[in-house]
Every structure is written in C-alpha cells, then in structure tokens.
C-alpha cells in the first residue's frame, strides 16, 4: 500500500526544493559558481535541462557531463552504482484539481516535484552490453571538422536580416557585427571551426546583446558566454578557453540581475543551438531513452 504524505510534509518538501534552488542561484554570484554553471551548460548532455535545473546540477555536481534518471541509464546500457548520491532537480507534473462546485469537471495544473537523477560518472556499463554513446567526440577549434555548421549559422543571420561576408582581415578583430549595415563580417583566413566560433559570437550580438543596452564590457562577456556554451555543446573543444565572468556583483538586486543575465545567455544559446540542429547530435537510442 502506497504511503501517503501529510500536507505539512508536502509543504516542507516544497520549501526544501525552493531553498535548494535559491542556494544554486546564489552560487552564480561567485566567479567559481558562475564558471561551474557555464561548464555544465556547455556540455551537450545537459543543454536539454531548464535554466533552474542547470543551476541545481552545477551546484550539486560541478563536474557533471551527462545527467539522466536511473531507468533512462538502464536503457542506455548503464546502471547507477549502489550508494551514489542523487542529484535533485525539479520535474513538472500535471495534477487534477477537482472543482468543488462541479464534480464533473477537473482543473489541471502543473506543479514541480523533486526527482533524483545521476551523472554518467556515477554509472557503470551493464555486463555484456555496449553502452550507448552519449556525446559527440571533441574536436579542436583549429580544425575544419565543423565547417558544416557555417551554413545553418548563415541562414540564421539571414532570418535576422543580416548578411554574412568573409573578408581577409589583417587587424586585431576576427569579425564584427554591424547593426546599422545589418552585416556580419568574418575573417576568411581563419580555419572553419574558428569561423564557426566567430560567427556564433557575432550572432549573439545580432540577437540583441548590444553595447548600447549592456555597455561594451558586459555585452562582450555575455556573448563570450553564449559562444562558450554553443561551441561546447556542438562538440568543439573549449577546454582551453577561459570561462568569462560578469564581475561587479554585490550591488542591491544582484541576485535578480545575475538570474536575468543567465537567462539571457541561456535563451540566446538555445536559439543558436536550435538553428544548427545540435540538439539532434545524440543518436536515436539516446534520444529514445531520454524521452521515455
């Protein structure tokens, strides 16, 4: 017989969930906490989670690379090791709330409950089975392996009303976004992977991160964060890249500000990731297991 919980117990659990999420958000105020979140977000296996759950994962398991539930890992031919500590995230659940005035009608609402997930580092392959590949191989920024991404990125620029030109640039900049001419310029001398990185950076500007709104320093940090995330989730090796940080938090309203910046970065990164189709890099077995 299923054990029922009291209203007080449910309220205590909700309070604990809110407190956990608040602590995860507070972690973004530190350089280390911000960088942990960016590294988690830049991992292909974690981009599918909401911003709040990304923060929860980064706070509880900073080295996470691919997170899933116990049963999902079984379908990926992996099993969570006994004794591993779960990562707690929030999952939406639709519940019925019967209208007291009309017994024939139900009102549905969405609530969030804490669920247990684990990182792939907490699992072992099932005996006699080959584990499903979870992430694409990492390739260097200096190569041409991701040249195929230039076309969808150029298409996104076109959707935004921008043209993309490749020119021989000899100065310090490898590209720029000109909102007046509605033009993005990329250094044609760069390797294709480096051109992808520059184009992602300039598209982040085109998607609304301008100097007038944010100031030059903060705008560049925000687009650098987007670039780090998108390139990492696409399988480009960003391990040697410095993780940018928006310094100067501590003023009144800092927590709300850092949440807003993180939300902006996540939203723009998702737009670019969708354009290049990197949410489809996992094979069918992985996608089916995670959707089940």
XYZ file of N, CA and C in Angstrom:
876
model
N 0.843 -1.191 0.000
C 0.000 0.000 0.000
C 0.882 1.246 0.000
N 0.582 2.174 -0.927
C 1.402 3.380 -1.047
C 1.267 4.242 0.196
N 2.382 4.778 0.619
C 2.383 5.625 1.799
C 2.015 7.052 1.400
N 1.040 7.622 2.072
C 0.610 8.986 1.776
C 1.374 9.967 2.649
N 1.508 11.164 2.135
C 2.193 12.212 2.889
C 1.181 13.240 3.359
N 1.485 13.863 4.461
C 0.587 14.872 5.005
C 0.838 16.207 4.307
N -0.101 17.131 4.483
C 0.048 18.464 3.898
C 1.299 19.150 4.434
N 1.576 18.938 5.715
C 2.762 19.560 6.322
C 4.040 18.995 5.714
N 4.069 17.691 5.466
C 5.245 17.070 4.860
C 5.452 17.566 3.432
N 4.352 17.700 2.683
C 4.464 18.205 1.311
C 4.944 19.649 1.306
N 4.448 20.441 2.239
C 4.879 21.840 2.332
C 6.361 21.930 2.677
N 6.823 21.045 3.561
C 8.234 21.034 3.945
C 9.117 20.658 2.760
N 8.644 19.707 1.950
C 9.412 19.315 0.771
C 9.487 20.459 -0.238
N 8.364 21.149 -0.441
C 8.370 22.285 -1.367
C 9.304 23.383 -0.871
N 9.301 23.615 0.419
C 10.196 24.627 0.989
C 11.655 24.237 0.790
N 11.945 22.940 0.963
C 13.314 22.454 0.764
C 13.730 22.598 -0.699
N 12.811 22.335 -1.635
C 13.105 22.499 -3.055
C 13.398 23.958 -3.385
N 12.576 24.869 -2.843
C 12.798 26.294 -3.094
C 14.134 26.752 -2.517
N 14.461 26.259 -1.336
C 15.723 26.635 -0.703
C 16.909 26.119 -1.510
N 16.797 24.915 -2.024
C 17.874 24.336 -2.830
C 18.088 25.169 -4.102
N 16.998 25.558 -4.748
C 17.101 26.351 -5.965
C 17.673 27.740 -5.664
N 17.280 28.318 -4.527
C 17.790 29.636 -4.147
C 19.299 29.576 -3.895
N 19.749 28.523 -3.228
C 21.179 28.380 -2.970
C 21.954 28.197 -4.278
N 21.362 27.448 -5.217
C 22.015 27.254 -6.512
C 22.128 28.573 -7.260
N 21.094 29.418 -7.168
C 21.140 30.728 -7.821
C 22.176 31.626 -7.154
N 22.247 31.599 -5.837
C 23.228 32.404 -5.111
C 24.651 32.034 -5.524
N 24.865 30.755 -5.875
C 26.203 30.314 -6.268
C 26.691 31.056 -7.507
N 25.755 31.523 -8.360
C 26.144 32.247 -9.569
C 26.824 33.574 -9.262
N 26.638 34.079 -8.041
C 27.227 35.365 -7.673
C 28.736 35.288 -7.495
N 29.265 34.092 -7.324
C 30.714 33.936 -7.196
C 31.309 33.559 -8.547
N 32.552 33.901 -8.759
C 33.233 33.555 -10.008
C 33.215 32.045 -10.221
N 33.515 31.294 -9.163
C 33.567 29.841 -9.268
C 32.196 29.261 -9.604
N 31.160 29.768 -8.935
C 29.820 29.264 -9.187
C 29.342 29.571 -10.591
N 29.636 30.774 -11.069
C 29.264 31.159 -12.432
C 29.961 30.265 -13.452
N 31.252 30.022 -13.246
C 32.006 29.193 -14.183
C 31.542 27.744 -14.153
N 31.141 27.261 -12.965
C 30.603 25.889 -12.882
C 29.347 25.764 -13.729
N 28.456 26.775 -13.635
C 27.225 26.714 -14.427
C 27.539 26.742 -15.916
N 28.444 27.614 -16.345
C 28.772 27.704 -17.761
C 29.327 26.384 -18.283
N 30.196 25.732 -17.492
C 30.767 24.455 -17.938
C 29.677 23.386 -18.059
N 28.750 23.386 -17.111
C 27.636 22.439 -17.187
C 26.778 22.737 -18.410
N 26.469 23.991 -18.640
C 25.592 24.367 -19.769
C 26.255 24.056 -21.111
N 27.581 24.119 -21.157
C 28.298 23.882 -22.402
C 28.448 22.403 -22.724
N 27.946 21.546 -21.869
C 28.036 20.105 -22.089
C 26.810 19.637 -22.851
N 27.025 18.907 -23.925
C 25.934 18.516 -24.813
C 24.819 17.771 -24.082
N 25.177 16.956 -23.104
C 24.163 16.163 -22.419
C 23.334 16.924 -21.418
N 23.618 18.192 -21.179
C 22.904 18.957 -20.164
C 22.137 20.136 -20.741
N 22.296 20.402 -22.030
C 21.617 21.547 -22.642
C 20.100 21.385 -22.624
N 19.611 20.150 -22.527
C 18.172 19.930 -22.589
C 17.456 20.319 -21.296
N 18.185 20.580 -20.232
C 17.555 20.928 -18.961
C 17.256 22.417 -18.885
N 16.231 22.767 -18.095
C 15.870 24.166 -17.894
C 16.999 24.894 -17.174
N 16.949 26.221 -17.224
C 17.977 27.016 -16.560
C 18.041 26.701 -15.074
N 16.884 26.601 -14.416
C 16.878 26.287 -12.993
C 17.522 24.958 -12.689
N 17.230 23.945 -13.499
C 17.830 22.627 -13.275
C 19.321 22.612 -13.627
N 19.724 23.414 -14.607
C 21.158 23.544 -14.887
C 21.884 24.064 -13.647
N 21.298 25.091 -13.012
C 21.922 25.662 -11.817
C 21.974 24.631 -10.697
N 20.898 23.857 -10.532
C 20.876 22.830 -9.492
C 21.936 21.763 -9.742
N 22.087 21.359 -11.001
C 23.096 20.346 -11.340
C 24.501 20.893 -11.087
N 24.749 22.128 -11.537
C 26.074 22.726 -11.363
C 26.422 22.887 -9.894
N 25.432 23.203 -9.076
C 25.657 23.411 -7.645
C 25.953 22.093 -6.935
N 25.222 21.026 -7.296
C 25.373 19.748 -6.609
C 26.465 18.858 -7.207
N 26.679 18.973 -8.528
C 27.642 18.098 -9.203
C 28.399 18.922 -10.249
N 29.374 19.740 -9.813
C 30.047 20.667 -10.731
C 30.731 20.005 -11.921
N 31.111 18.729 -11.789
C 31.814 18.053 -12.878
C 30.875 17.218 -13.747
N 29.566 17.428 -13.622
C 28.596 16.650 -14.393
C 28.773 16.884 -15.887
N 28.584 15.819 -16.669
C 28.679 15.929 -18.124
C 27.450 15.373 -18.836
N 26.802 14.363 -18.258
C 25.589 13.795 -18.858
C 24.719 13.263 -17.737
N 23.556 13.869 -17.555
C 22.678 13.551 -16.425
C 21.386 12.926 -16.932
N 20.945 11.883 -16.241
C 19.685 11.218 -16.588
C 19.173 10.465 -15.365
N 17.953 9.968 -15.470
C 17.366 9.189 -14.391
C 17.865 7.754 -14.383
N 17.561 7.042 -13.297
C 18.020 5.662 -13.129
C 17.556 4.787 -14.284
N 16.264 4.841 -14.623
C 15.725 3.981 -15.685
C 16.256 4.388 -17.053
N 16.440 5.699 -17.258
C 16.979 6.149 -18.546
C 18.376 5.586 -18.769
N 19.190 5.539 -17.718
C 20.536 4.981 -17.870
C 20.477 3.483 -18.172
N 19.516 2.783 -17.614
C 19.375 1.365 -17.940
C 19.133 1.175 -19.432
N 18.317 2.052 -20.028
C 18.053 1.959 -21.464
C 19.256 2.360 -22.297
N 20.193 3.037 -21.656
C 21.449 3.390 -22.323
C 22.548 2.366 -22.021
N 22.110 1.220 -21.456
C 23.017 0.110 -21.114
C 24.021 0.497 -20.035
N 23.555 1.306 -19.091
C 24.359 1.687 -17.932
C 23.513 1.543 -16.676
N 24.201 1.334 -15.544
C 23.498 1.209 -14.277
C 24.167 2.095 -13.237
N 23.352 2.798 -12.467
C 23.893 3.651 -11.405
C 24.497 2.766 -10.323
N 25.706 3.110 -9.886
C 26.371 2.327 -8.853
C 25.653 2.463 -7.515
N 25.625 1.393 -6.772
C 24.999 1.388 -5.456
C 25.711 2.374 -4.528
N 24.932 3.163 -3.818
C 25.488 4.103 -2.855
C 25.778 5.483 -3.413
N 25.575 5.693 -4.730
C 25.830 7.011 -5.317
C 24.769 8.020 -4.846
N 25.210 9.227 -4.560
C 24.298 10.276 -4.098
C 23.598 10.918 -5.288
N 22.271 10.983 -5.223
C 21.491 11.526 -6.330
C 21.627 13.042 -6.413
N 21.458 13.542 -7.624
C 21.327 14.983 -7.870
C 19.826 15.271 -7.879
N 19.388 16.249 -7.114
C 17.961 16.563 -7.037
C 17.633 17.723 -7.968
N 16.730 17.477 -8.921
C 16.262 18.532 -9.804
C 14.741 18.590 -9.712
N 14.133 19.551 -10.387
C 12.690 19.739 -10.332
C 12.064 19.339 -11.660
N 11.056 18.466 -11.590
C 10.377 17.986 -12.790
C 8.917 18.410 -12.764
N 8.371 18.870 -13.905
C 6.960 19.261 -13.939
C 6.044 18.046 -13.879
N 4.905 18.204 -13.226
C 3.926 17.124 -13.120
C 2.532 17.741 -13.176
N 1.680 17.209 -14.026
C 0.308 17.695 -14.150
C -0.589 16.958 -13.176
N -1.328 17.712 -12.373
C -2.235 17.107 -11.403
C -3.648 17.626 -11.640
N -4.604 16.835 -11.210
C -6.003 17.228 -11.326
C -6.474 17.860 -10.030
N -7.231 18.912 -10.184
C -7.824 19.560 -9.017
C -9.316 19.674 -9.264
N -10.064 18.849 -8.578
C -11.494 18.788 -8.833
C -12.185 20.037 -8.301
N -13.073 20.567 -9.125
C -13.855 21.739 -8.743
C -14.947 21.308 -7.773
N -14.950 21.892 -6.591
C -15.926 21.509 -5.572
C -17.345 21.824 -5.987
N -17.536 22.825 -6.870
C -18.876 23.229 -7.296
C -19.396 22.404 -8.457
N -18.519 21.680 -9.104
C -18.926 20.880 -10.257
C -18.113 19.603 -10.271
N -18.696 18.539 -9.764
C -17.980 17.268 -9.610
C -17.622 16.638 -10.948
N -18.228 17.142 -12.054
C -17.977 16.553 -13.357
C -16.784 17.196 -14.074
N -16.248 18.266 -13.499
C -15.153 18.964 -14.161
C -13.882 18.905 -13.320
N -12.771 18.687 -13.995
C -11.460 18.670 -13.348
C -10.627 19.830 -13.886
N -9.915 20.478 -13.023
C -8.983 21.521 -13.426
C -7.571 20.970 -13.316
N -6.827 21.067 -14.394
C -5.458 20.557 -14.411
C -4.483 21.699 -14.166
N -3.478 21.445 -13.362
C -2.444 22.437 -13.127
C -1.094 21.734 -13.055
N -0.060 22.496 -13.293
C 1.294 21.952 -13.294
C 2.000 22.310 -11.997
N 2.547 21.295 -11.356
C 3.347 21.507 -10.156
C 4.726 20.905 -10.407
N 5.685 21.278 -9.583
C 7.037 20.752 -9.736
C 7.402 19.927 -8.513
N 7.991 18.765 -8.766
C 8.412 17.903 -7.668
C 9.884 17.554 -7.826
N 10.514 17.290 -6.718
C 11.924 16.930 -6.720
C 12.091 15.490 -7.200
N 12.999 15.293 -8.151
C 13.280 13.948 -8.656
C 14.786 13.701 -8.600
N 15.145 12.430 -8.567
C 16.554 12.039 -8.473
C 17.106 11.731 -9.856
N 18.249 12.326 -10.182
C 18.979 11.997 -11.403
C 20.442 11.771 -11.030
N 21.203 11.254 -11.986
C 22.602 10.923 -11.727
C 23.452 11.327 -12.939
N 24.737 11.529 -12.691
C 25.671 11.818 -13.777
C 26.239 10.506 -14.300
N 26.670 10.523 -15.546
C 27.219 9.309 -16.142
C 28.438 8.802 -15.368
N 29.163 9.703 -14.704
C 30.319 9.287 -13.904
C 29.916 8.428 -12.711
N 28.624 8.406 -12.392
C 28.119 7.605 -11.276
C 27.568 6.269 -11.747
N 27.817 5.907 -12.996
C 27.278 4.675 -13.562
C 28.392 3.767 -14.056
N 28.045 2.512 -14.273
C 28.937 1.531 -14.896
C 28.188 0.864 -16.051
N 28.899 0.427 -17.089
C 28.239 -0.296 -18.183
C 27.603 -1.585 -17.672
N 26.459 -1.927 -18.220
C 25.824 -3.194 -17.873
C 26.663 -4.342 -18.442
N 26.864 -5.394 -17.671
C 27.679 -6.522 -18.147
C 27.130 -7.109 -19.443
N 28.025 -7.329 -20.385
C 27.650 -7.960 -21.637
C 26.965 -7.045 -22.628
N 26.884 -5.744 -22.339
C 26.229 -4.815 -23.258
C 27.154 -3.635 -23.547
N 27.030 -3.123 -24.753
C 27.825 -1.952 -25.131
C 27.068 -0.688 -24.762
N 27.661 0.183 -23.952
C 26.983 1.433 -23.594
C 26.717 2.297 -24.830
N 25.566 2.947 -24.851
C 25.230 3.857 -25.945
C 26.120 5.098 -25.840
N 26.648 5.545 -26.970
C 27.462 6.762 -26.978
C 26.598 7.948 -26.571
N 27.092 8.754 -25.642
C 26.296 9.841 -25.094
C 26.657 11.213 -25.642
N 27.891 11.403 -26.079
C 28.317 12.721 -26.542
C 29.146 12.596 -27.809
N 29.102 13.615 -28.666
C 29.980 13.592 -29.837
C 31.423 13.778 -29.412
N 32.369 13.292 -30.210
C 33.779 13.494 -29.862
C 34.141 14.976 -29.900
N 35.074 15.372 -29.048
C 35.521 16.770 -29.002
C 36.575 17.006 -30.073
N 36.414 18.069 -30.830
C 37.373 18.391 -31.875
C 37.927 19.793 -31.644
N 39.176 20.047 -32.055
C 39.816 21.330 -31.760
C 39.235 22.491 -32.559
N 39.324 23.680 -31.964
C 38.865 24.901 -32.626
C 39.669 25.165 -33.892
N 40.888 24.664 -33.949
C 41.789 24.980 -35.057
C 41.496 24.192 -36.332
N 40.598 23.204 -36.283
C 40.373 22.358 -37.451
C 39.208 22.793 -38.312
N 38.776 21.892 -39.190
C 37.682 22.161 -40.127
C 36.518 21.182 -39.953
N 36.502 20.439 -38.848
C 35.513 19.379 -38.665
C 34.076 19.892 -38.632
N 33.871 21.139 -38.204
C 32.523 21.676 -38.043
C 32.160 22.705 -39.109
N 32.805 22.604 -40.263
C 32.517 23.538 -41.359
C 31.044 23.480 -41.761
N 30.415 22.311 -41.563
C 29.011 22.150 -41.935
C 28.086 23.100 -41.172
N 28.542 23.610 -40.010
C 27.688 24.475 -39.203
C 27.628 25.898 -39.743
N 28.533 26.257 -40.633
C 28.540 27.617 -41.155
C 27.258 27.928 -41.923
N 26.770 26.974 -42.697
C 25.566 27.225 -43.497
C 24.341 27.505 -42.629
N 24.005 26.651 -41.636
C 22.850 26.993 -40.803
C 23.039 28.273 -39.998
N 24.270 28.585 -39.606
C 24.519 29.840 -38.901
C 24.290 31.027 -39.830
N 24.727 30.906 -41.081
C 24.477 31.958 -42.060
C 22.985 32.100 -42.327
N 22.270 30.978 -42.332
C 20.816 31.033 -42.527
C 20.138 31.770 -41.375
N 20.610 31.533 -40.149
C 20.055 32.250 -39.002
C 20.306 33.750 -39.140
N 21.506 34.106 -39.567
C 21.801 35.521 -39.787
C 20.828 36.110 -40.801
N 20.548 35.375 -41.863
C 19.604 35.841 -42.869
C 18.204 36.032 -42.301
N 17.789 35.108 -41.433
C 16.476 35.244 -40.788
C 16.397 36.509 -39.946
N 17.534 36.928 -39.402
C 17.584 38.137 -38.577
C 17.769 39.396 -39.421
N 17.877 39.231 -40.748
C 18.047 40.370 -41.631
C 19.486 40.759 -41.886
N 20.441 39.897 -41.471
C 21.861 40.198 -41.631
C 22.445 39.425 -42.813
N 23.396 40.044 -43.502
C 24.209 39.338 -44.488
C 25.525 38.944 -43.828
N 26.155 37.887 -44.316
C 27.443 37.424 -43.785
C 28.476 37.490 -44.903
N 29.571 38.186 -44.630
C 30.656 38.312 -45.619
C 31.952 37.781 -45.012
N 32.747 37.092 -45.835
C 34.059 36.590 -45.427
C 35.114 37.426 -46.147
N 35.907 38.156 -45.356
C 36.898 39.063 -45.919
C 38.269 38.793 -45.302
N 39.363 39.147 -45.997
C 40.715 38.994 -45.421
C 40.982 40.111 -44.411
N 40.870 39.784 -43.149
C 41.069 40.771 -42.092
C 42.480 40.647 -41.534
N 43.201 41.745 -41.489
C 44.580 41.730 -41.007
C 44.740 42.421 -39.660
N 43.663 42.994 -39.130
C 43.746 43.703 -37.861
C 43.586 42.776 -36.671
N 43.284 43.353 -35.516
C 43.158 42.551 -34.301
C 41.852 41.792 -34.214
N 40.799 42.267 -34.906
C 39.484 41.623 -34.827
C 39.354 40.542 -35.894
N 38.727 39.418 -35.508
C 38.464 38.342 -36.463
C 37.053 38.427 -37.028
N 36.326 39.471 -36.650
C 34.984 39.655 -37.177
C 34.254 40.726 -36.411
N 33.107 41.122 -36.936
C 32.275 42.099 -36.241
C 30.834 42.011 -36.736
N 29.959 42.603 -35.942
C 28.536 42.684 -36.279
C 28.187 44.166 -36.387
N 27.748 44.588 -37.561
C 27.381 45.987 -37.796
C 25.856 46.088 -37.864
N 25.199 46.560 -36.780
C 23.733 46.610 -36.765
C 23.163 47.688 -37.678
N 23.971 48.647 -38.094
C 23.484 49.704 -38.986
C 23.442 49.219 -40.438
N 24.500 48.548 -40.851
C 24.525 47.980 -42.200
C 23.869 46.600 -42.250
N 23.494 46.081 -41.081
C 22.916 44.734 -40.982
C 23.849 43.730 -41.650
N 25.093 43.744 -41.193
C 26.128 42.922 -41.808
C 27.024 42.304 -40.740
N 27.369 41.035 -40.941
C 28.362 40.350 -40.110
C 29.550 40.024 -40.994
N 30.740 40.383 -40.525
C 31.967 40.140 -41.282
C 32.834 39.146 -40.517
N 33.369 38.140 -41.230
C 34.198 37.090 -40.639
C 35.532 37.032 -41.387
N 36.612 36.817 -40.653
C 37.943 36.705 -41.249
C 38.036 35.416 -42.075
N 38.242 35.566 -43.369
C 38.286 34.396 -44.247
C 39.560 33.566 -44.071
N 40.553 34.122 -43.408
C 41.806 33.392 -43.205
C 41.710 32.363 -42.074
N 40.657 32.419 -41.272
C 40.528 31.503 -40.142
C 40.146 30.105 -40.619
N 40.534 29.100 -39.819
C 40.039 27.745 -40.061
C 38.532 27.721 -39.864
N 37.866 26.746 -40.474
C 36.400 26.713 -40.449
C 35.848 26.681 -39.026
N 36.463 25.888 -38.142
C 35.965 25.815 -36.765
C 36.073 27.164 -36.065
N 37.163 27.884 -36.321
C 37.323 29.214 -35.735
C 36.313 30.183 -36.326
N 35.979 30.019 -37.595
C 34.941 30.851 -38.208
C 33.582 30.581 -37.559
N 33.328 29.319 -37.232
C 32.092 28.982 -36.510
C 32.039 29.738 -35.191
N 33.144 29.713 -34.457
C 33.180 30.401 -33.171
C 32.915 31.899 -33.330
N 33.558 32.537 -34.302
C 33.377 33.973 -34.507
C 31.943 34.269 -34.943
N 31.386 33.455 -35.814
C 30.024 33.684 -36.296
C 29.009 33.525 -35.170
N 29.213 32.547 -34.297
C 28.334 32.394 -33.131
C 28.406 33.646 -32.258
N 29.610 34.128 -32.031
C 29.824 35.326 -31.222
C 29.066 36.520 -31.813
N 29.202 36.727 -33.114
C 28.559 37.884 -33.741
C 27.047 37.709 -33.825
N 26.571 36.473 -33.963
C 25.125 36.231 -33.957
C 24.510 36.561 -32.599
N 25.274 36.314 -31.527
C 24.778 36.673 -30.200
C 24.564 38.187 -30.116
N 25.462 38.941 -30.714
C 25.255 40.390 -30.792
C 23.995 40.698 -31.604
N 23.857 40.048 -32.744
C 22.708 40.301 -33.621
C 21.387 39.936 -32.954
N 21.433 39.003 -32.016
C 20.224 38.579 -31.306
C 19.888 39.487 -30.127
N 20.572 40.603 -30.016
C 20.136 41.600 -29.045
C 21.119 42.013 -27.978
N 22.322 41.444 -27.976
C 23.298 41.823 -26.954
C 24.192 42.920 -27.529
N 23.729 44.161 -27.415
C 24.447 45.281 -27.992
C 25.121 46.142 -26.943
N 26.028 46.983 -27.393
C 26.766 47.865 -26.485
C 25.855 48.924 -25.870
N 24.877 49.397 -26.628
C 24.011 50.454 -26.113
C 23.200 49.962 -24.918
N 22.727 48.748 -24.963
C 21.895 48.221 -23.881
C 22.714 47.781 -22.677
N 23.862 47.113 -22.926
C 24.612 46.481 -21.846
C 25.937 47.171 -21.516
N 26.411 48.048 -22.399
C 27.766 48.552 -22.253
C 28.725 47.577 -22.915
N 29.866 48.076 -23.385
C 30.783 47.246 -24.154
C 31.298 46.049 -23.353
N 31.753 46.285 -22.108
C 32.369 45.206 -21.339
C 31.380 44.091 -21.038
N 30.198 44.432 -20.522
C 29.244 43.390 -20.180
C 28.702 42.701 -21.418
N 28.486 43.467 -22.509
C 27.993 42.850 -23.740
C 28.978 41.804 -24.253
N 30.274 42.127 -24.204
C 31.270 41.175 -24.686
C 31.337 39.935 -23.799
N 31.177 40.114 -22.496
C 31.174 38.950 -21.599
C 29.971 38.064 -21.896
N 28.801 38.673 -22.096
C 27.600 37.883 -22.368
C 27.733 37.090 -23.664
N 28.220 37.727 -24.733
C 28.343 36.989 -25.989
C 29.473 35.964 -25.907
N 30.512 36.238 -25.121
C 31.554 35.228 -24.911
C 30.976 34.002 -24.206
N 30.073 34.238 -23.252
C 29.421 33.119 -22.557
C 28.571 32.311 -23.523
N 27.799 32.985 -24.364
C 26.991 32.286 -25.367
C 27.884 31.466 -26.289
N 28.989 32.067 -26.728
C 29.910 31.384 -27.640
C 30.508 30.143 -26.986
N 30.909 30.273 -25.732
C 31.476 29.143 -24.988
C 30.463 28.004 -24.907
N 29.210 28.339 -24.605
C 28.166 27.328 -24.465
C 27.874 26.637 -25.789
N 27.623 27.415 -26.832
C 27.224 26.836 -28.116
C 28.343 25.995 -28.713
N 29.561 26.504 -28.672
C 30.679 25.728 -29.220
C 30.896 24.438 -28.429
N 30.790 24.526 -27.105
C 30.942 23.329 -26.283
C 29.868 22.303 -26.546
N 28.614 22.736 -26.632
C 27.516 21.792 -26.852
C 27.543 21.212 -28.262
N 28.206 21.920 -29.199
C 28.317 21.420 -30.571
C 29.437 20.398 -30.729
N 30.264 20.222 -29.689
C 31.341 19.240 -29.763
C 32.695 19.831 -30.069
N 32.797 21.173 -30.086
C 34.105 21.798 -30.245
C 34.803 21.829 -28.894
N 36.096 21.620 -28.892
C 36.850 21.550 -27.647
C 37.087 22.962 -27.114
N 36.386 23.290 -26.022
C 36.551 24.610 -25.403
C 37.273 24.490 -24.064
N 37.904 23.343 -23.816
C 38.546 23.117 -22.520
C 39.673 24.108 -22.265
N 40.291 24.602 -23.338
C 41.372 25.555 -23.158
C 40.908 27.002 -23.143
N 39.615 27.195 -23.355
C 39.083 28.553 -23.386
C 38.902 29.079 -21.966
N 39.152 30.353 -21.769
C 38.869 30.964 -20.471
C 37.366 31.140 -20.331
N 36.846 30.881 -19.139
C 35.412 30.996 -18.903
C 35.119 32.422 -18.466
N 34.360 33.179 -19.270
C 34.118 34.581 -18.926
C 33.210 34.725 -17.720
N 33.359 35.859 -17.030
C 32.566 36.122 -15.833
C 32.190 37.593 -15.784
N 30.933 37.863 -15.430
C 30.485 39.233 -15.269
C 30.854 39.682 -13.867
N 31.873 40.509 -13.746
C 32.342 40.944 -12.431
C 31.489 42.099 -11.912
N 31.625 42.378 -10.623
C 30.986 43.546 -10.055
C 29.663 43.285 -9.374
N 29.306 42.008 -9.169
C 28.063 41.727 -8.450
C 28.250 42.094 -6.975
N 27.176 42.372 -6.322
C 27.247 42.739 -4.919
C 26.409 43.967 -4.645
N 26.008 44.657 -5.724
C 25.117 45.790 -5.533
C 23.722 45.296 -5.185
N 22.864 46.198 -4.791
C 21.494 45.830 -4.433
C 20.807 45.215 -5.652
N 20.119 44.108 -5.438
C 19.437 43.424 -6.532
C 20.348 42.536 -7.357
N 21.513 42.189 -6.831
C 22.487 41.407 -7.596
C 21.941 40.043 -7.987
N 21.200 39.381 -7.097
C 20.703 38.036 -7.394
C 19.727 38.071 -8.563
N 18.829 39.041 -8.555
C 17.902 39.169 -9.681
C 18.651 39.477 -10.971
N 19.700 40.307 -10.867
C 20.475 40.668 -12.050
C 21.192 39.455 -12.632
N 21.825 38.662 -11.790
C 22.582 37.512 -12.287
C 21.648 36.475 -12.886
N 20.461 36.318 -12.314
C 19.470 35.414 -12.903
C 19.059 35.899 -14.282
N 18.871 37.216 -14.408
C 18.468 37.767 -15.700
C 19.561 37.569 -16.742
N 20.816 37.801 -16.361
C 21.915 37.599 -17.299
C 22.016 36.135 -17.706
N 21.924 35.229 -16.737
C 21.997 33.805 -17.055
C 20.848 33.397 -17.970
N 19.649 33.935 -17.704
C 18.501 33.634 -18.546
C 18.694 34.132 -19.967
N 19.246 35.331 -20.110
C 19.515 35.874 -21.440
C 20.514 35.010 -22.198
N 21.586 34.618 -21.519
C 22.602 33.769 -22.141
C 22.005 32.441 -22.574
N 21.221 31.815 -21.691
C 20.624 30.513 -21.991
C 19.663 30.619 -23.173
N 18.839 31.659 -23.209
C 17.859 31.830 -24.279
C 18.533 32.023 -25.631
N 19.545 32.886 -25.675
C 20.236 33.134 -26.947
C 21.004 31.893 -27.395
N 21.639 31.199 -26.442
C 22.356 29.975 -26.791
C 21.408 28.936 -27.376
N 20.217 28.800 -26.786
C 19.241 27.833 -27.295
C 18.804 28.190 -28.716
N 18.641 29.482 -28.995
C 18.232 29.903 -30.342
C 19.285 29.480 -31.361
N 20.552 29.688 -31.038
C 21.616 29.335 -31.977
C 21.769 27.816 -32.062
N 21.671 27.121 -30.929
C 21.769 25.655 -30.925
C 20.656 25.041 -31.772
N 19.455 25.593 -31.679
C 18.345 25.092 -32.483
C 18.621 25.302 -33.962
N 19.193 26.454 -34.301
C 19.478 26.752 -35.701
C 20.469 25.764 -36.306
N 21.459 25.353 -35.536
C 22.474 24.440 -36.086
C 22.108 22.978 -35.859
N 20.978 22.733 -35.162
C 20.496 21.368 -35.029
C 21.314 20.502 -34.129
N 22.093 21.108 -33.173
C 22.936 20.287 -32.318
C 22.146 19.545 -31.251
N 20.850 19.855 -31.098
C 20.034 19.057 -30.190
C 19.772 17.675 -30.774
N 20.186 17.429 -32.035
C 19.990 16.133 -32.680
C 21.284 15.349 -32.806
N 22.358 15.819 -32.117
C 23.635 15.121 -32.246
C 23.624 13.759 -31.566
N 22.810 13.593 -30.518
C 22.714 12.283 -29.884
C 22.057 11.315 -30.852
N 22.468 10.046 -30.824
C 21.868 9.074 -31.735
C 20.459 8.724 -31.285
N 19.748 7.950 -32.128
C 18.360 7.641 -31.846
C 18.170 6.893 -30.551
N 19.094 5.963 -30.223
C 18.975 5.207 -28.978
C 19.000 6.127 -27.787
N 19.918 7.102 -27.783
C 19.993 8.045 -26.666
C 18.736 8.866 -26.566
N 18.298 9.421 -27.693
C 17.111 10.266 -27.694
C 15.881 9.502 -27.214
N 15.714 8.266 -27.657
C 14.549 7.479 -27.253
C 14.573 7.172 -25.751
N 15.735 6.852 -25.229
C 15.852 6.532 -23.804
C 15.519 7.740 -22.946
N 15.990 8.913 -23.348
C 15.753 10.125 -22.560
C 14.314 10.598 -22.671
N 13.656 10.279 -23.779
C 12.267 10.707 -23.964
C 11.290 9.786 -23.256
N 11.727 8.569 -22.946
C 10.819 7.582 -22.360
C 10.446 7.954 -20.941
